[in-house]
Amino acid sequence: MCFIYFVVMCFFSIVSFFMSLNFMILDYELMLEFEVMSINSCGILMTFLFDWISLLFMSFVLFISSMVILYSDEYMLGDMFLNRFIVLVCLFVLSMMLLIVSPNLISILLGWDGLGLVSYCLVVYYQNIKSYNAGMITALSNRVGDVALLMSIAWMVNYGGFNYIYYVDVSKMDYEMGLISWLVVLAAMTKSAQIPFSSWLPAAMAAPTPVSSLVHSSTLVTAGVYLLIRFNFALSDNLMWFLLFVGSLTMFMAGLGANYEFDLKKIIALSTLSQLGLMMSILALGEYKLAYFHLLTHALFKALLFMCAGCVIHNLNNCQDIRFMGGLVMQLPLTCTYFIVSNLSLCGLPFLAGFYSKDLILEVLSMNYLNLYIYLVFFLSTGLTVCYTFRLIYYVVVGDFNYLSINMVKDSSFIMLKGMMGLIFFVIMGGSMLVWLMFSTPYFICLPFMMKIMALIVSLLGGWVGYELSQFSLTSSLSSLNWLESSVFFSSMWNMPFIFTFGMNYYPLILGKKIYMMIDQGWSEHLGSQNIYFNMKNSSKFFQIMYNNNLKIFLLLTFLWVIFMFLYI
Amino acid sequence: MYYKFIFSSALILGTLISISSYSWFSMWMGLEVNLLSIIPMMASTKNMLSSEATLKYFVTQTMASTILLFTVIMMSIQLMYNLNMNSYLTLILNTTLFTKMGAAPFHFWFPEVMEGLSWINSLIMLTWQKVAPMILSMYFTLNLMYTSIIIIASMMISGIMGLNQTSLRKIMSYSSINHIGWMLSSILITETIWLYYFTIYLLISINITMILKTLNIFYLNQLFMSMNKSPLIKLMFTLNFMSLGGLPPFIGFLPKWLLIQSLVSKTLISISITMTLMTLMTLYFYMRLTFSTILLEMNEILFYSHPMPNNTFVWILNLTTIIGLAFSTLIFNFM
């Protein structure tokens, strides 16, 4: 089953890749539209938009998912519900396709809700409490975005149609379009896990690793970014600033938080979050093509990174704690090679995939006329990326072997390796390929020398700091424990769970408890059923006394009543 | 045992004489025949309480009949002077008939008498013995105020007192007082509805008492395991009680529905609301009664001597009372 889906997806990926090349060269767009019905001169349409952006994204999604399906054949080996898993992944791909090709808010909502539902099903795939909690966080966070999208659909009625693609650039100054764009940005923020809603992404790591690889790193979470790429022209200046602020904060905080995490998958999830923040913030600077470029390259190397992590976890018998790893390069040479390559690509080592997009983003940013805060946050985050990457490499790949003495760690899972092998080519070559394809006119970059090598400096600095701070041996004390309180603060993304989860829940929960105690179990019982029962019981007890008397009294009373009536009425 | 045939036919005859008589005197006579023929049927040598019950019933009914006769004589004297029927004499007449049927403030004999009877006698007491007083009370004008007080009192007393009983015969007698309240209100306005009400009440009472008689159940605690042999009987029993309480999908709802409709159309809204609310209390103890039967644990006893009621007659009656509401419109076509 896995193989069939692998072949089918791979085929369609290649087809859509070449179609996108064709469309790109001809600068051609194809729009299929059929009308479902029309209410009050407001047409409900099903629209498919095929241009090079959607086709390229489709080809990448299909390619990664074909590799992931091939990979999960071995990763999920022996699982009772493997077929369900594959079907879920395929449903995910299907709704992702629907999302990618539709320039229509209603048909987007189909794909959007499909993504939410399928990702919930995939997160709770391992049926335990942790998964249920994670799935619930995921579903509810995404629900906020669904609601925002529904509300924007309602506002779109003003335009007599839901094909936003016609309206985004012409109606930028409209009041309604302003509202719609705020709502769409809210939806994109939930789907792409930007700051107030970012707690679901690390939690969603409860899903099986192939799912994390496909869904929660490369495709699903980029759906928000993709929607904003489509919506780019409608965003007002204020909204752009807001988005820039949120995106850069997400990037910085997630990068910082990744430095304190010990769960292998969560580190990569936080790194994903950081990269999503990068995409969002460069999108907010108006460079939607760069955001799209980074989206694609990031999808490639992050999928591979997750697959390597899954391979490590698989070999270490489902141990995810990086403190138990170390020295794996001796046991898993090929996996570790892939791991390091994709990690370095994430850091932006020259001529790997990530280099082209990240370096371009940073240089375009440096060219822009922006304030110091944005500049600092961007470069610090770049440094932090290298920092946590080197920390990860230090913990996982090199050093002492820290796992149990009884182990079976070796690179013998060939199907998984094949799946990763399919991606490694694109992780290395994808960036240069895409930059040649997408930017037919190169960006003009002219920077002073220091600013030009600033990215290199912060990367080297970050690498050094990451290596130094994560010294992990018997003789040195763990540096994150030296500043425990700040570690706790930063690792929880600056108290975000306390503010946005407990903070939101605390008072409603207290209020619910109070109402339950006061009304449900208090006054409504006292004034309602219990009191009625009490009164009826007491009056029943009281009237029972009358039945203790004998019949004589009853007869006498009847007589008296009759006599009374004779005499007085 | 042959005397029972004689007395039962005399019982029916008495009621029929009473309700089809042209004069007050023969009406009284019919009541007396009815009373005197039920007394030997009630007395049983096997039951210690039955003689007490018989005596109580006899004394009460005789007293009521005496006052009735007395009132009738008074009335015939008064009629020579004026023809005002709506005087205090009407109230006294009403009182005697209410005493005979056991409506609320005059009901004290009713549970006491019921406690000493077998189920067949209880059935007669619950249903047939009410025919004569009720139809007689149709023959002269009921005082609206007085009857309303009686109705509300019947409702309240039956609801409140029924909560505290463990004897099924007493529960049935309080339920009967409740239904007397409903039937009195139908006598007050539309006499056709009384017929429907009484017929349906009769059917449901026959069902319940037949089941209880066959299984020899007299008290609440006997209900727990008594019907585990046959879940269908259990279900029928439960649904019959719901029908008796007047829950909508069953036929017990039909006469109440008609009655509430006509009461509201005659702007007797407050009394219909009161009756509906007070019936909830009776519904509560019906439910409590059936919950112990149907919801508590299911144990089957191997050596269980009582035969389950299982003949066509029982099933037809049960089906009538349970799904009859659906067919009631069909029946109305032929009426």
JSON list of C-alpha atoms in Angstrom, two decimals, chain B residues 17-89:
[
{"chain": "B", "resi": 17, "resn": "ILE", "atom": "CA", "xyz": [-80.88, 1.24, 38.09]},
{"chain": "B", "resi": 18, "resn": "SER", "atom": "CA", "xyz": [-79.29, 4.17, 39.77]},
{"chain": "B", "resi": 19, "resn": "ILE", "atom": "CA", "xyz": [-78.04, 5.86, 36.63]},
{"chain": "B", "resi": 20, "resn": "SER", "atom": "CA", "xyz": [-81.12, 5.24, 34.55]},
{"chain": "B", "resi": 21, "resn": "SER", "atom": "CA", "xyz": [-83.76, 6.16, 37.08]},
{"chain": "B", "resi": 22, "resn": "TYR", "atom": "CA", "xyz": [-86.22, 8.98, 36.66]},
{"chain": "B", "resi": 23, "resn": "SER", "atom": "CA", "xyz": [-86.80, 9.67, 40.32]},
{"chain": "B", "resi": 24, "resn": "TRP", "atom": "CA", "xyz": [-84.50, 10.49, 43.17]},
{"chain": "B", "resi": 25, "resn": "PHE", "atom": "CA", "xyz": [-85.90, 7.65, 45.16]},
{"chain": "B", "resi": 26, "resn": "SER", "atom": "CA", "xyz": [-85.15, 4.91, 42.67]},
{"chain": "B", "resi": 27, "resn": "MET", "atom": "CA", "xyz": [-81.74, 6.47, 42.23]},
{"chain": "B", "resi": 28, "resn": "TRP", "atom": "CA", "xyz": [-81.11, 6.06, 45.92]},
{"chain": "B", "resi": 29, "resn": "MET", "atom": "CA", "xyz": [-82.47, 2.57, 45.74]},
{"chain": "B", "resi": 30, "resn": "GLY", "atom": "CA", "xyz": [-80.08, 1.63, 42.96]},
{"chain": "B", "resi": 31, "resn": "LEU", "atom": "CA", "xyz": [-77.19, 2.91, 45.05]},
{"chain": "B", "resi": 32, "resn": "GLU", "atom": "CA", "xyz": [-78.31, 0.81, 47.96]},
{"chain": "B", "resi": 33, "resn": "VAL", "atom": "CA", "xyz": [-78.64, -2.31, 45.83]},
{"chain": "B", "resi": 34, "resn": "ASN", "atom": "CA", "xyz": [-75.17, -1.69, 44.53]},
{"chain": "B", "resi": 35, "resn": "LEU", "atom": "CA", "xyz": [-73.79, -1.27, 48.03]},
{"chain": "B", "resi": 36, "resn": "LEU", "atom": "CA", "xyz": [-75.53, -4.26, 49.48]},
{"chain": "B", "resi": 37, "resn": "SER", "atom": "CA", "xyz": [-74.38, -6.50, 46.70]},
{"chain": "B", "resi": 38, "resn": "ILE", "atom": "CA", "xyz": [-70.75, -5.54, 46.92]},
{"chain": "B", "resi": 39, "resn": "ILE", "atom": "CA", "xyz": [-70.55, -6.11, 50.66]},
{"chain": "B", "resi": 40, "resn": "PRO", "atom": "CA", "xyz": [-70.73, -9.93, 50.48]},
{"chain": "B", "resi": 41, "resn": "MET", "atom": "CA", "xyz": [-68.21, -9.92, 47.67]},
{"chain": "B", "resi": 42, "resn": "MET", "atom": "CA", "xyz": [-65.73, -7.91, 49.66]},
{"chain": "B", "resi": 43, "resn": "ALA", "atom": "CA", "xyz": [-65.87, -10.10, 52.71]},
{"chain": "B", "resi": 44, "resn": "SER", "atom": "CA", "xyz": [-63.36, -12.89, 52.57]},
{"chain": "B", "resi": 45, "resn": "THR", "atom": "CA", "xyz": [-62.55, -15.48, 55.17]},
{"chain": "B", "resi": 46, "resn": "LYS", "atom": "CA", "xyz": [-58.94, -15.68, 54.03]},
{"chain": "B", "resi": 47, "resn": "ASN", "atom": "CA", "xyz": [-58.14, -12.10, 54.74]},
{"chain": "B", "resi": 48, "resn": "MET", "atom": "CA", "xyz": [-58.31, -10.65, 58.20]},
{"chain": "B", "resi": 49, "resn": "LEU", "atom": "CA", "xyz": [-58.48, -7.07, 56.99]},
{"chain": "B", "resi": 50, "resn": "SER", "atom": "CA", "xyz": [-61.33, -7.64, 54.60]},
{"chain": "B", "resi": 51, "resn": "SER", "atom": "CA", "xyz": [-64.07, -7.64, 57.21]},
{"chain": "B", "resi": 52, "resn": "GLU", "atom": "CA", "xyz": [-62.73, -4.38, 58.59]},
{"chain": "B", "resi": 53, "resn": "ALA", "atom": "CA", "xyz": [-62.65, -2.94, 55.11]},
{"chain": "B", "resi": 54, "resn": "THR", "atom": "CA", "xyz": [-66.15, -4.17, 54.44]},
{"chain": "B", "resi": 55, "resn": "LEU", "atom": "CA", "xyz": [-67.44, -2.58, 57.54]},
{"chain": "B", "resi": 56, "resn": "LYS", "atom": "CA", "xyz": [-65.76, 0.71, 56.88]},
{"chain": "B", "resi": 57, "resn": "TYR", "atom": "CA", "xyz": [-67.06, 0.78, 53.37]},
{"chain": "B", "resi": 58, "resn": "PHE", "atom": "CA", "xyz": [-70.53, -0.10, 54.48]},
{"chain": "B", "resi": 59, "resn": "VAL", "atom": "CA", "xyz": [-70.68, 2.54, 57.19]},
{"chain": "B", "resi": 60, "resn": "THR", "atom": "CA", "xyz": [-69.33, 5.28, 54.98]},
{"chain": "B", "resi": 61, "resn": "GLN", "atom": "CA", "xyz": [-71.53, 4.52, 52.02]},
{"chain": "B", "resi": 62, "resn": "THR", "atom": "CA", "xyz": [-74.59, 4.10, 54.17]},
{"chain": "B", "resi": 63, "resn": "MET", "atom": "CA", "xyz": [-73.95, 7.41, 55.82]},
{"chain": "B", "resi": 64, "resn": "ALA", "atom": "CA", "xyz": [-73.55, 9.05, 52.44]},
{"chain": "B", "resi": 65, "resn": "SER", "atom": "CA", "xyz": [-76.72, 7.41, 51.16]},
{"chain": "B", "resi": 66, "resn": "THR", "atom": "CA", "xyz": [-78.61, 8.49, 54.23]},
{"chain": "B", "resi": 67, "resn": "ILE", "atom": "CA", "xyz": [-77.60, 12.06, 53.80]},
{"chain": "B", "resi": 68, "resn": "LEU", "atom": "CA", "xyz": [-78.45, 11.79, 50.14]},
{"chain": "B", "resi": 69, "resn": "LEU", "atom": "CA", "xyz": [-81.89, 10.53, 50.91]},
{"chain": "B", "resi": 70, "resn": "PHE", "atom": "CA", "xyz": [-82.30, 13.17, 53.54]},
{"chain": "B", "resi": 71, "resn": "THR", "atom": "CA", "xyz": [-81.27, 15.87, 51.11]},
{"chain": "B", "resi": 72, "resn": "VAL", "atom": "CA", "xyz": [-83.58, 14.54, 48.47]},
{"chain": "B", "resi": 73, "resn": "ILE", "atom": "CA", "xyz": [-86.48, 14.69, 50.88]},
{"chain": "B", "resi": 74, "resn": "MET", "atom": "CA", "xyz": [-85.48, 18.18, 51.93]},
{"chain": "B", "resi": 75, "resn": "MET", "atom": "CA", "xyz": [-85.30, 19.17, 48.33]},
{"chain": "B", "resi": 76, "resn": "SER", "atom": "CA", "xyz": [-88.70, 17.79, 47.50]},
{"chain": "B", "resi": 77, "resn": "ILE", "atom": "CA", "xyz": [-90.09, 19.80, 50.39]},
{"chain": "B", "resi": 78, "resn": "GLN", "atom": "CA", "xyz": [-88.31, 22.89, 49.19]},
{"chain": "B", "resi": 79, "resn": "LEU", "atom": "CA", "xyz": [-89.24, 22.42, 45.58]},
{"chain": "B", "resi": 80, "resn": "MET", "atom": "CA", "xyz": [-92.81, 23.10, 46.56]},
{"chain": "B", "resi": 81, "resn": "TYR", "atom": "CA", "xyz": [-91.77, 26.64, 47.39]},
{"chain": "B", "resi": 82, "resn": "ASN", "atom": "CA", "xyz": [-89.08, 27.55, 44.95]},
{"chain": "B", "resi": 83, "resn": "LEU", "atom": "CA", "xyz": [-87.31, 25.85, 42.13]},
{"chain": "B", "resi": 84, "resn": "ASN", "atom": "CA", "xyz": [-83.84, 27.15, 42.85]},
{"chain": "B", "resi": 85, "resn": "MET", "atom": "CA", "xyz": [-81.60, 24.12, 42.35]},
{"chain": "B", "resi": 86, "resn": "ASN", "atom": "CA", "xyz": [-78.42, 26.00, 42.96]},
{"chain": "B", "resi": 87, "resn": "SER", "atom": "CA", "xyz": [-78.86, 26.26, 46.68]},
{"chain": "B", "resi": 88, "resn": "TYR", "atom": "CA", "xyz": [-77.07, 24.77, 49.64]},
{"chain": "B", "resi": 89, "resn": "LEU", "atom": "CA", "xyz": [-78.90, 21.53, 49.02]}
]
